[in-house]
PDB file of C-alpha atoms in Angstrom:
ATOM      1  CA  UNK U   1     -14.796 -15.719  10.392  1.00  0.00           C
ATOM      2  CA  UNK U   2     -16.844 -14.039   7.651  1.00  0.00           C
ATOM      3  CA  UNK U   3     -19.708 -13.378  10.114  1.00  0.00           C
ATOM      4  CA  UNK U   4     -17.241 -11.776  12.572  1.00  0.00           C
ATOM      5  CA  UNK U   5     -15.906  -9.529   9.830  1.00  0.00           C
ATOM      6  CA  UNK U   6     -19.407  -8.532   8.823  1.00  0.00           C
ATOM      7  CA  UNK U   7     -20.316  -7.805  12.470  1.00  0.00           C
ATOM      8  CA  UNK U   8     -17.194  -5.627  12.868  1.00  0.00           C
ATOM      9  CA  UNK U   9     -18.099  -3.843   9.655  1.00  0.00           C
ATOM     10  CA  UNK U  10     -21.635  -3.037  10.750  1.00  0.00           C
ATOM     11  CA  UNK U  11     -20.396  -1.795  14.071  1.00  0.00           C
ATOM     12  CA  UNK U  12     -18.483   1.062  12.371  1.00  0.00           C
ATOM     13  CA  UNK U  13     -20.391   4.328  12.817  1.00  0.00           C
ATOM     14  CA  UNK U  14     -22.699   4.968   9.789  1.00  0.00           C
ATOM     15  CA  UNK U  15     -21.052   8.035   8.226  1.00  0.00           C
ATOM     16  CA  UNK U  16     -17.603   6.497   8.544  1.00  0.00           C
ATOM     17  CA  UNK U  17     -18.775   3.153   7.188  1.00  0.00           C
ATOM     18  CA  UNK U  18     -20.511   4.726   4.174  1.00  0.00           C
ATOM     19  CA  UNK U  19     -17.748   7.204   3.355  1.00  0.00           C
ATOM     20  CA  UNK U  20     -14.868   4.698   3.664  1.00  0.00           C
ATOM     21  CA  UNK U  21     -16.705   2.042   1.680  1.00  0.00           C
ATOM     22  CA  UNK U  22     -17.502   4.489  -1.186  1.00  0.00           C
ATOM     23  CA  UNK U  23     -13.912   5.752  -1.166  1.00  0.00           C
ATOM     24  CA  UNK U  24     -12.477   2.239  -1.419  1.00  0.00           C
ATOM     25  CA  UNK U  25     -14.883   1.150  -4.211  1.00  0.00           C
ATOM     26  CA  UNK U  26     -14.397   4.235  -6.297  1.00  0.00           C
ATOM     27  CA  UNK U  27     -10.593   4.437  -5.770  1.00  0.00           C
ATOM     28  CA  UNK U  28     -10.000   0.787  -6.574  1.00  0.00           C
ATOM     29  CA  UNK U  29     -12.311   1.019  -9.556  1.00  0.00           C
ATOM     30  CA  UNK U  30     -10.563   4.113 -10.989  1.00  0.00           C
ATOM     31  CA  UNK U  31      -6.911   3.120 -10.217  1.00  0.00           C
ATOM     32  CA  UNK U  32      -7.398  -0.383 -11.642  1.00  0.00           C
ATOM     33  CA  UNK U  33      -9.215   0.745 -14.732  1.00  0.00           C
ATOM     34  CA  UNK U  34     -12.680  -0.618 -13.843  1.00  0.00           C
ATOM     35  CA  UNK U  35     -14.323   2.800 -13.661  1.00  0.00           C
ATOM     36  CA  UNK U  36     -13.629   6.020 -15.670  1.00  0.00           C
ATOM     37  CA  UNK U  37     -12.613   8.967 -13.498  1.00  0.00           C
ATOM     38  CA  UNK U  38     -14.684  11.316 -15.669  1.00  0.00           C
ATOM     39  CA  UNK U  39     -17.799  10.019 -13.935  1.00  0.00           C
ATOM     40  CA  UNK U  40     -16.623  11.255 -10.489  1.00  0.00           C
ATOM     41  CA  UNK U  41     -14.642  14.445 -10.591  1.00  0.00           C
ATOM     42  CA  UNK U  42     -16.157  17.800  -9.651  1.00  0.00           C
ATOM     43  CA  UNK U  43     -17.294  20.043 -12.485  1.00  0.00           C
ATOM     44  CA  UNK U  44     -19.395  23.136 -11.940  1.00  0.00           C
ATOM     45  CA  UNK U  45     -20.852  23.187 -15.370  1.00  0.00           C
ATOM     46  CA  UNK U  46     -21.835  19.533 -15.206  1.00  0.00           C
ATOM     47  CA  UNK U  47     -23.474  20.160 -11.843  1.00  0.00           C
ATOM     48  CA  UNK U  48     -25.624  23.071 -13.051  1.00  0.00           C
ATOM     49  CA  UNK U  49     -26.430  22.053 -16.615  1.00  0.00           C
ATOM     50  CA  UNK U  50     -29.926  21.087 -17.796  1.00  0.00           C
ATOM     51  CA  UNK U  51     -29.596  17.533 -16.496  1.00  0.00           C
ATOM     52  CA  UNK U  52     -27.462  18.186 -13.407  1.00  0.00           C
ATOM     53  CA  UNK U  53     -25.009  15.477 -12.273  1.00  0.00           C
ATOM     54  CA  UNK U  54     -25.742  16.036  -8.605  1.00  0.00           C
ATOM     55  CA  UNK U  55     -23.498  13.251  -7.347  1.00  0.00           C
ATOM     56  CA  UNK U  56     -20.240  14.997  -8.289  1.00  0.00           C
ATOM     57  CA  UNK U  57     -19.859  17.138  -5.121  1.00  0.00           C
ATOM     58  CA  UNK U  58     -19.891  13.903  -3.122  1.00  0.00           C
ATOM     59  CA  UNK U  59     -17.875  11.552  -5.346  1.00  0.00           C
ATOM     60  CA  UNK U  60     -15.121  14.171  -5.772  1.00  0.00           C
ATOM     61  CA  UNK U  61     -14.181  13.410  -2.142  1.00  0.00           C
ATOM     62  CA  UNK U  62     -13.920   9.680  -2.746  1.00  0.00           C
ATOM     63  CA  UNK U  63     -10.610   9.224  -4.682  1.00  0.00           C
ATOM     64  CA  UNK U  64      -7.402   8.348  -2.848  1.00  0.00           C
ATOM     65  CA  UNK U  65      -3.862   8.521  -4.177  1.00  0.00           C
ATOM     66  CA  UNK U  66      -2.721   5.536  -6.338  1.00  0.00           C
ATOM     67  CA  UNK U  67      -0.909   2.383  -5.208  1.00  0.00           C
ATOM     68  CA  UNK U  68      -0.083   2.623  -1.483  1.00  0.00           C
ATOM     69  CA  UNK U  69      -2.080   5.804  -1.281  1.00  0.00           C
ATOM     70  CA  UNK U  70      -5.229   3.652  -1.317  1.00  0.00           C
ATOM     71  CA  UNK U  71      -4.195   2.159   2.008  1.00  0.00           C
ATOM     72  CA  UNK U  72      -2.851   5.248   3.719  1.00  0.00           C
ATOM     73  CA  UNK U  73      -5.494   7.706   2.603  1.00  0.00           C
ATOM     74  CA  UNK U  74      -8.261   5.318   3.527  1.00  0.00           C
ATOM     75  CA  UNK U  75      -6.655   4.706   6.940  1.00  0.00           C
ATOM     76  CA  UNK U  76      -6.403   8.465   7.693  1.00  0.00           C
ATOM     77  CA  UNK U  77      -9.950   8.989   6.518  1.00  0.00           C
ATOM     78  CA  UNK U  78     -11.211   6.230   8.758  1.00  0.00           C
ATOM     79  CA  UNK U  79      -9.206   7.270  11.833  1.00  0.00           C
ATOM     80  CA  UNK U  80     -10.198  10.906  11.898  1.00  0.00           C
ATOM     81  CA  UNK U  81     -13.786  10.557  10.717  1.00  0.00           C
ATOM     82  CA  UNK U  82     -14.567   7.886  13.340  1.00  0.00           C
ATOM     83  CA  UNK U  83     -13.024  10.181  15.969  1.00  0.00           C
ATOM     84  CA  UNK U  84     -15.248  13.030  14.777  1.00  0.00           C
ATOM     85  CA  UNK U  85     -18.309  10.807  14.770  1.00  0.00           C
ATOM     86  CA  UNK U  86     -17.851   9.154  18.149  1.00  0.00           C
ATOM     87  CA  UNK U  87     -15.550  11.221  20.362  1.00  0.00           C
ATOM     88  CA  UNK U  88     -15.885  14.900  19.527  1.00  0.00           C
ATOM     89  CA  UNK U  89     -17.789  16.815  22.205  1.00  0.00           C
ATOM     90  CA  UNK U  90     -18.627  19.683  19.854  1.00  0.00           C
ATOM     91  CA  UNK U  91     -20.366  17.342  17.368  1.00  0.00           C
ATOM     92  CA  UNK U  92     -22.484  15.200  19.665  1.00  0.00           C
ATOM     93  CA  UNK U  93     -25.333  14.436  17.270  1.00  0.00           C
ATOM     94  CA  UNK U  94     -25.346  12.742  13.843  1.00  0.00           C
ATOM     95  CA  UNK U  95     -26.812  15.824  12.248  1.00  0.00           C
ATOM     96  CA  UNK U  96     -23.935  17.896  13.689  1.00  0.00           C
ATOM     97  CA  UNK U  97     -21.429  15.539  11.939  1.00  0.00           C
ATOM     98  CA  UNK U  98     -23.383  15.723   8.703  1.00  0.00           C
ATOM     99  CA  UNK U  99     -23.536  19.517   8.904  1.00  0.00           C
ATOM    100  CA  UNK U 100     -19.828  19.655   9.485  1.00  0.00           C
ATOM    101  CA  UNK U 101     -19.137  17.510   6.411  1.00  0.00           C
ATOM    102  CA  UNK U 102     -21.441  19.608   4.253  1.00  0.00           C
ATOM    103  CA  UNK U 103     -20.020  22.965   5.369  1.00  0.00           C
ATOM    104  CA  UNK U 104     -16.367  22.002   5.296  1.00  0.00           C
ATOM    105  CA  UNK U 105     -16.740  20.059   2.036  1.00  0.00           C
ATOM    106  CA  UNK U 106     -18.500  22.977   0.349  1.00  0.00           C
ATOM    107  CA  UNK U 107     -15.813  25.395   1.535  1.00  0.00           C
ATOM    108  CA  UNK U 108     -13.048  23.111   0.222  1.00  0.00           C
ATOM    109  CA  UNK U 109     -14.750  22.906  -3.168  1.00  0.00           C
ATOM    110  CA  UNK U 110     -15.194  26.654  -3.365  1.00  0.00           C
ATOM    111  CA  UNK U 111     -11.594  27.478  -2.400  1.00  0.00           C
ATOM    112  CA  UNK U 112     -10.164  24.979  -4.819  1.00  0.00           C
ATOM    113  CA  UNK U 113     -12.328  26.127  -7.645  1.00  0.00           C
ATOM    114  CA  UNK U 114     -11.171  29.661  -7.081  1.00  0.00           C
ATOM    115  CA  UNK U 115      -7.493  29.134  -6.189  1.00  0.00           C
ATOM    116  CA  UNK U 116      -6.098  25.714  -7.239  1.00  0.00           C
ATOM    117  CA  UNK U 117      -8.231  24.107  -9.939  1.00  0.00           C
ATOM    118  CA  UNK U 118      -8.299  20.707  -8.213  1.00  0.00           C
ATOM    119  CA  UNK U 119     -11.317  18.532  -9.045  1.00  0.00           C
ATOM    120  CA  UNK U 120     -10.817  15.726  -6.440  1.00  0.00           C
ATOM    121  CA  UNK U 121     -10.652  16.870  -2.800  1.00  0.00           C
ATOM    122  CA  UNK U 122     -10.086  13.909  -0.460  1.00  0.00           C
ATOM    123  CA  UNK U 123      -6.658  15.060   0.766  1.00  0.00           C
ATOM    124  CA  UNK U 124      -8.142  18.440   1.730  1.00  0.00           C
ATOM    125  CA  UNK U 125     -10.979  16.804   3.703  1.00  0.00           C
ATOM    126  CA  UNK U 126      -8.639  14.346   5.483  1.00  0.00           C
ATOM    127  CA  UNK U 127      -6.469  17.192   6.838  1.00  0.00           C
ATOM    128  CA  UNK U 128      -9.578  19.166   7.746  1.00  0.00           C
ATOM    129  CA  UNK U 129     -10.900  16.151   9.727  1.00  0.00           C
ATOM    130  CA  UNK U 130      -7.498  15.867  11.399  1.00  0.00           C
ATOM    131  CA  UNK U 131      -7.409  19.570  12.266  1.00  0.00           C
ATOM    132  CA  UNK U 132     -10.896  19.467  13.815  1.00  0.00           C
ATOM    133  CA  UNK U 133     -10.289  16.218  15.750  1.00  0.00           C
ATOM    134  CA  UNK U 134      -7.160  17.399  17.488  1.00  0.00           C
ATOM    135  CA  UNK U 135      -8.531  20.749  18.668  1.00  0.00           C
ATOM    136  CA  UNK U 136      -9.849  19.029  21.800  1.00  0.00           C
ATOM    137  CA  UNK U 137      -6.705  16.918  22.309  1.00  0.00           C
ATOM    138  CA  UNK U 138      -4.252  19.607  23.295  1.00  0.00           C
ATOM    139  CA  UNK U 139      -1.709  18.288  25.752  1.00  0.00           C
ATOM    140  CA  UNK U 140      -2.030  14.710  24.457  1.00  0.00           C
ATOM    141  CA  UNK U 141       0.355  12.752  22.309  1.00  0.00           C
ATOM    142  CA  UNK U 142      -0.290  11.149  18.966  1.00  0.00           C
ATOM    143  CA  UNK U 143       1.650   8.770  16.709  1.00  0.00           C
ATOM    144  CA  UNK U 144       2.578   9.845  13.235  1.00  0.00           C
ATOM    145  CA  UNK U 145       4.147   6.797  11.597  1.00  0.00           C
ATOM    146  CA  UNK U 146       7.140   6.061  13.840  1.00  0.00           C
ATOM    147  CA  UNK U 147       7.138   9.355  15.717  1.00  0.00           C
ATOM    148  CA  UNK U 148       5.296  10.609  18.790  1.00  0.00           C
ATOM    149  CA  UNK U 149       4.205  14.213  18.438  1.00  0.00           C
ATOM    150  CA  UNK U 150       1.821  16.603  20.204  1.00  0.00           C
ATOM    151  CA  UNK U 151      -1.711  15.878  18.982  1.00  0.00           C
ATOM    152  CA  UNK U 152      -2.334  19.408  17.729  1.00  0.00           C
ATOM    153  CA  UNK U 153       0.764  19.107  15.485  1.00  0.00           C
ATOM    154  CA  UNK U 154      -0.738  16.262  13.396  1.00  0.00           C
ATOM    155  CA  UNK U 155      -2.101  18.426  10.549  1.00  0.00           C
ATOM    156  CA  UNK U 156       1.358  20.076  10.155  1.00  0.00           C
ATOM    157  CA  UNK U 157       3.063  16.703  10.201  1.00  0.00           C
ATOM    158  CA  UNK U 158       0.837  15.717   7.302  1.00  0.00           C
ATOM    159  CA  UNK U 159       1.886  18.858   5.414  1.00  0.00           C
ATOM    160  CA  UNK U 160       5.542  18.041   6.073  1.00  0.00           C
ATOM    161  CA  UNK U 161       5.163  14.490   4.780  1.00  0.00           C
ATOM    162  CA  UNK U 162       3.441  15.843   1.655  1.00  0.00           C
ATOM    163  CA  UNK U 163       6.364  18.252   1.150  1.00  0.00           C
ATOM    164  CA  UNK U 164       8.711  15.281   1.092  1.00  0.00           C
ATOM    165  CA  UNK U 165       6.546  12.806  -0.843  1.00  0.00           C
ATOM    166  CA  UNK U 166       3.954  14.709  -2.964  1.00  0.00           C
ATOM    167  CA  UNK U 167       4.289  18.486  -2.836  1.00  0.00           C
ATOM    168  CA  UNK U 168       1.608  18.988  -5.492  1.00  0.00           C
ATOM    169  CA  UNK U 169      -1.201  18.280  -3.021  1.00  0.00           C
ATOM    170  CA  UNK U 170      -0.056  20.938  -0.433  1.00  0.00           C
ATOM    171  CA  UNK U 171      -2.317  23.689  -1.880  1.00  0.00           C
ATOM    172  CA  UNK U 172      -5.261  21.287  -1.642  1.00  0.00           C
ATOM    173  CA  UNK U 173      -4.394  20.426   1.975  1.00  0.00           C
ATOM    174  CA  UNK U 174      -4.103  24.132   2.864  1.00  0.00           C
ATOM    175  CA  UNK U 175      -7.670  24.666   1.640  1.00  0.00           C
ATOM    176  CA  UNK U 176      -8.727  21.894   4.037  1.00  0.00           C
ATOM    177  CA  UNK U 177      -7.062  23.576   7.014  1.00  0.00           C
ATOM    178  CA  UNK U 178      -8.644  26.906   6.051  1.00  0.00           C
ATOM    179  CA  UNK U 179     -12.085  25.296   5.803  1.00  0.00           C
ATOM    180  CA  UNK U 180     -11.768  23.466   9.131  1.00  0.00           C
ATOM    181  CA  UNK U 181     -10.458  26.581  10.890  1.00  0.00           C
ATOM    182  CA  UNK U 182     -13.273  28.695   9.477  1.00  0.00           C
ATOM    183  CA  UNK U 183     -15.861  26.189  10.787  1.00  0.00           C
ATOM    184  CA  UNK U 184     -14.086  26.186  14.181  1.00  0.00           C
ATOM    185  CA  UNK U 185     -14.075  29.941  14.297  1.00  0.00           C
ATOM    186  CA  UNK U 186     -17.736  30.403  13.445  1.00  0.00           C
ATOM    187  CA  UNK U 187     -19.038  27.627  15.707  1.00  0.00           C
ATOM    188  CA  UNK U 188     -16.650  27.788  18.732  1.00  0.00           C
ATOM    189  CA  UNK U 189     -14.077  30.579  18.823  1.00  0.00           C
ATOM    190  CA  UNK U 190     -16.420  33.450  18.059  1.00  0.00           C
ATOM    191  CA  UNK U 191     -19.251  32.330  20.508  1.00  0.00           C
ATOM    192  CA  UNK U 192     -16.721  31.639  23.290  1.00  0.00           C
ATOM    193  CA  UNK U 193     -14.673  34.786  23.135  1.00  0.00           C
ATOM    194  CA  UNK U 194     -17.223  37.361  22.013  1.00  0.00           C
ATOM    195  CA  UNK U 195     -20.311  36.018  23.727  1.00  0.00           C
ATOM    196  CA  UNK U 196     -22.087  35.868  20.348  1.00  0.00           C
ATOM    197  CA  UNK U 197     -24.204  33.027  18.959  1.00  0.00           C
ATOM    198  CA  UNK U 198     -23.053  30.029  17.009  1.00  0.00           C
ATOM    199  CA  UNK U 199     -23.008  31.402  13.433  1.00  0.00           C
ATOM    200  CA  UNK U 200     -23.354  27.985  11.787  1.00  0.00           C
ATOM    201  CA  UNK U 201     -25.894  25.943  13.784  1.00  0.00           C
ATOM    202  CA  UNK U 202     -27.001  22.641  12.230  1.00  0.00           C
ATOM    203  CA  UNK U 203     -30.352  23.162  10.466  1.00  0.00           C
ATOM    204  CA  UNK U 204     -33.257  21.314  12.114  1.00  0.00           C
ATOM    205  CA  UNK U 205     -34.276  19.539   8.921  1.00  0.00           C
ATOM    206  CA  UNK U 206     -31.047  17.492   8.951  1.00  0.00           C
ATOM    207  CA  UNK U 207     -32.513  15.536  11.881  1.00  0.00           C
ATOM    208  CA  UNK U 208     -34.970  13.860   9.443  1.00  0.00           C
ATOM    209  CA  UNK U 209     -32.095  12.435   7.452  1.00  0.00           C
ATOM    210  CA  UNK U 210     -30.271  10.801  10.350  1.00  0.00           C
ATOM    211  CA  UNK U 211     -33.071   9.550  12.633  1.00  0.00           C
ATOM    212  CA  UNK U 212     -33.500   5.805  12.869  1.00  0.00           C
ATOM    213  CA  UNK U 213     -37.136   4.864  12.205  1.00  0.00           C
ATOM    214  CA  UNK U 214     -38.954   2.995  14.922  1.00  0.00           C
ATOM    215  CA  UNK U 215     -40.603   0.669  12.433  1.00  0.00           C
ATOM    216  CA  UNK U 216     -38.110  -1.213  10.289  1.00  0.00           C
ATOM    217  CA  UNK U 217     -39.358  -2.863   7.083  1.00  0.00           C
ATOM    218  CA  UNK U 218     -37.619  -6.095   6.047  1.00  0.00           C
ATOM    219  CA  UNK U 219     -38.077  -8.453   3.152  1.00  0.00           C
ATOM    220  CA  UNK U 220     -39.122 -11.206   5.517  1.00  0.00           C
ATOM    221  CA  UNK U 221     -41.364  -9.191   7.826  1.00  0.00           C
ATOM    222  CA  UNK U 222     -41.512  -6.162  10.087  1.00  0.00           C
ATOM    223  CA  UNK U 223     -39.247  -5.542  13.052  1.00  0.00           C
ATOM    224  CA  UNK U 224     -40.097  -3.185  15.921  1.00  0.00           C
ATOM    225  CA  UNK U 225     -37.135  -1.395  17.509  1.00  0.00           C
ATOM    226  CA  UNK U 226     -37.118  -2.077  21.237  1.00  0.00           C
ATOM    227  CA  UNK U 227     -38.153   0.770  23.544  1.00  0.00           C
ATOM    228  CA  UNK U 228     -35.640   2.380  25.758  1.00  0.00           C
ATOM    229  CA  UNK U 229     -36.288   2.732  29.472  1.00  0.00           C
ATOM    230  CA  UNK U 230     -37.267   6.362  29.017  1.00  0.00           C
ATOM    231  CA  UNK U 231     -40.006   5.648  26.474  1.00  0.00           C
ATOM    232  CA  UNK U 232     -43.507   5.447  27.840  1.00  0.00           C
ATOM    233  CA  UNK U 233     -45.518   2.349  27.038  1.00  0.00           C
ATOM    234  CA  UNK U 234     -48.684   2.832  25.036  1.00  0.00           C
ATOM    235  CA  UNK U 235     -50.045  -0.702  25.547  1.00  0.00           C
ATOM    236  CA  UNK U 236     -51.687  -2.319  28.515  1.00  0.00           C
ATOM    237  CA  UNK U 237     -50.241  -5.096  30.599  1.00  0.00           C
ATOM    238  CA  UNK U 238     -51.578  -8.585  30.077  1.00  0.00           C
ATOM    239  CA  UNK U 239     -51.246  -9.804  33.620  1.00  0.00           C
ATOM    240  CA  UNK U 240     -48.705 -10.573  36.331  1.00  0.00           C
ATOM    241  CA  UNK U 241     -45.899 -12.987  35.975  1.00  0.00           C
ATOM    242  CA  UNK U 242     -46.973 -16.063  34.075  1.00  0.00           C
ATOM    243  CA  UNK U 243     -50.685 -15.075  33.893  1.00  0.00           C
ATOM    244  CA  UNK U 244     -52.390 -14.809  30.529  1.00  0.00           C
ATOM    245  CA  UNK U 245     -55.404 -12.948  31.962  1.00  0.00           C
ATOM    246  CA  UNK U 246     -55.711  -9.180  32.046  1.00  0.00           C
ATOM    247  CA  UNK U 247     -55.236  -7.607  35.467  1.00  0.00           C
ATOM    248  CA  UNK U 248     -58.864  -6.372  35.723  1.00  0.00           C
ATOM    249  CA  UNK U 249     -60.252  -9.904  35.338  1.00  0.00           C
ATOM    250  CA  UNK U 250     -58.649 -11.145  38.523  1.00  0.00           C
ATOM    251  CA  UNK U 251     -61.150  -9.220  40.714  1.00  0.00           C
ATOM    252  CA  UNK U 252     -64.216 -10.787  39.051  1.00  0.00           C
ATOM    253  CA  UNK U 253     -64.378 -13.905  41.241  1.00  0.00           C
ATOM    254  CA  UNK U 254     -64.843 -17.456  39.999  1.00  0.00           C
ATOM    255  CA  UNK U 255     -65.924 -17.939  36.503  1.00  0.00           C
ATOM    256  CA  UNK U 256     -68.982 -19.968  35.355  1.00  0.00           C
ATOM    257  CA  UNK U 257     -69.441 -21.995  32.258  1.00  0.00           C
ATOM    258  CA  UNK U 258     -72.272 -20.825  30.041  1.00  0.00           C
ATOM    259  CA  UNK U 259     -75.292 -23.131  30.385  1.00  0.00           C
ATOM    260  CA  UNK U 260     -73.901 -24.632  33.621  1.00  0.00           C
ATOM    261  CA  UNK U 261     -75.080 -24.411  37.226  1.00  0.00           C
TER     262      UNK U 261
END
């Protein structure tokens, strides 16, 4: 059973797996008193001081709501991030997903620093992920708790539920919708309707951060990733089926033992 759980865990797409795991660990640690929240919130002056705390822009997206919020926020984060990573035609590569997270996350931080003063931003990112995911699902249906709604209405259903249960986070969620819409406008709407270029293409250097190396170092040896059918072979064949001799040796005739007749 444990091996099946581990196998299922490692089959989760890498960005989703890493983000959800970090969110669960940090949220449980903070809400149960194992970790101090002051280590993780966003602070501009801590980020740009002499010894910069460069982890804060990332950890500030890793805190859920308390109690049942740990379950629901983690579920929504997993659902929409895995959709973005595996089923969004506008983000087909890993570097595109990484670029989306960097741009939208930075926009959410900037908007909240200027307008709301929030220092944890997960709820803004979740609704941004939802907004982006449903843009290509128009005409489809989605389930929001016990209700079936048009897919494109999901972000606004989230806002409505926040209005009923936790109105304080609505300004944070609105910054997430603005950030996601801005990304959508600069990368899709403007190029499609004006004939202009994509104004936010993913930088080429991001490819180096997401490529899987061919040679994988392990503690117990070195593993070579198998070639795909499209990869050319750089080695030479060692013979036909079952033969241990090189192909060129087969044309040399019978062999003779040294020193023999």
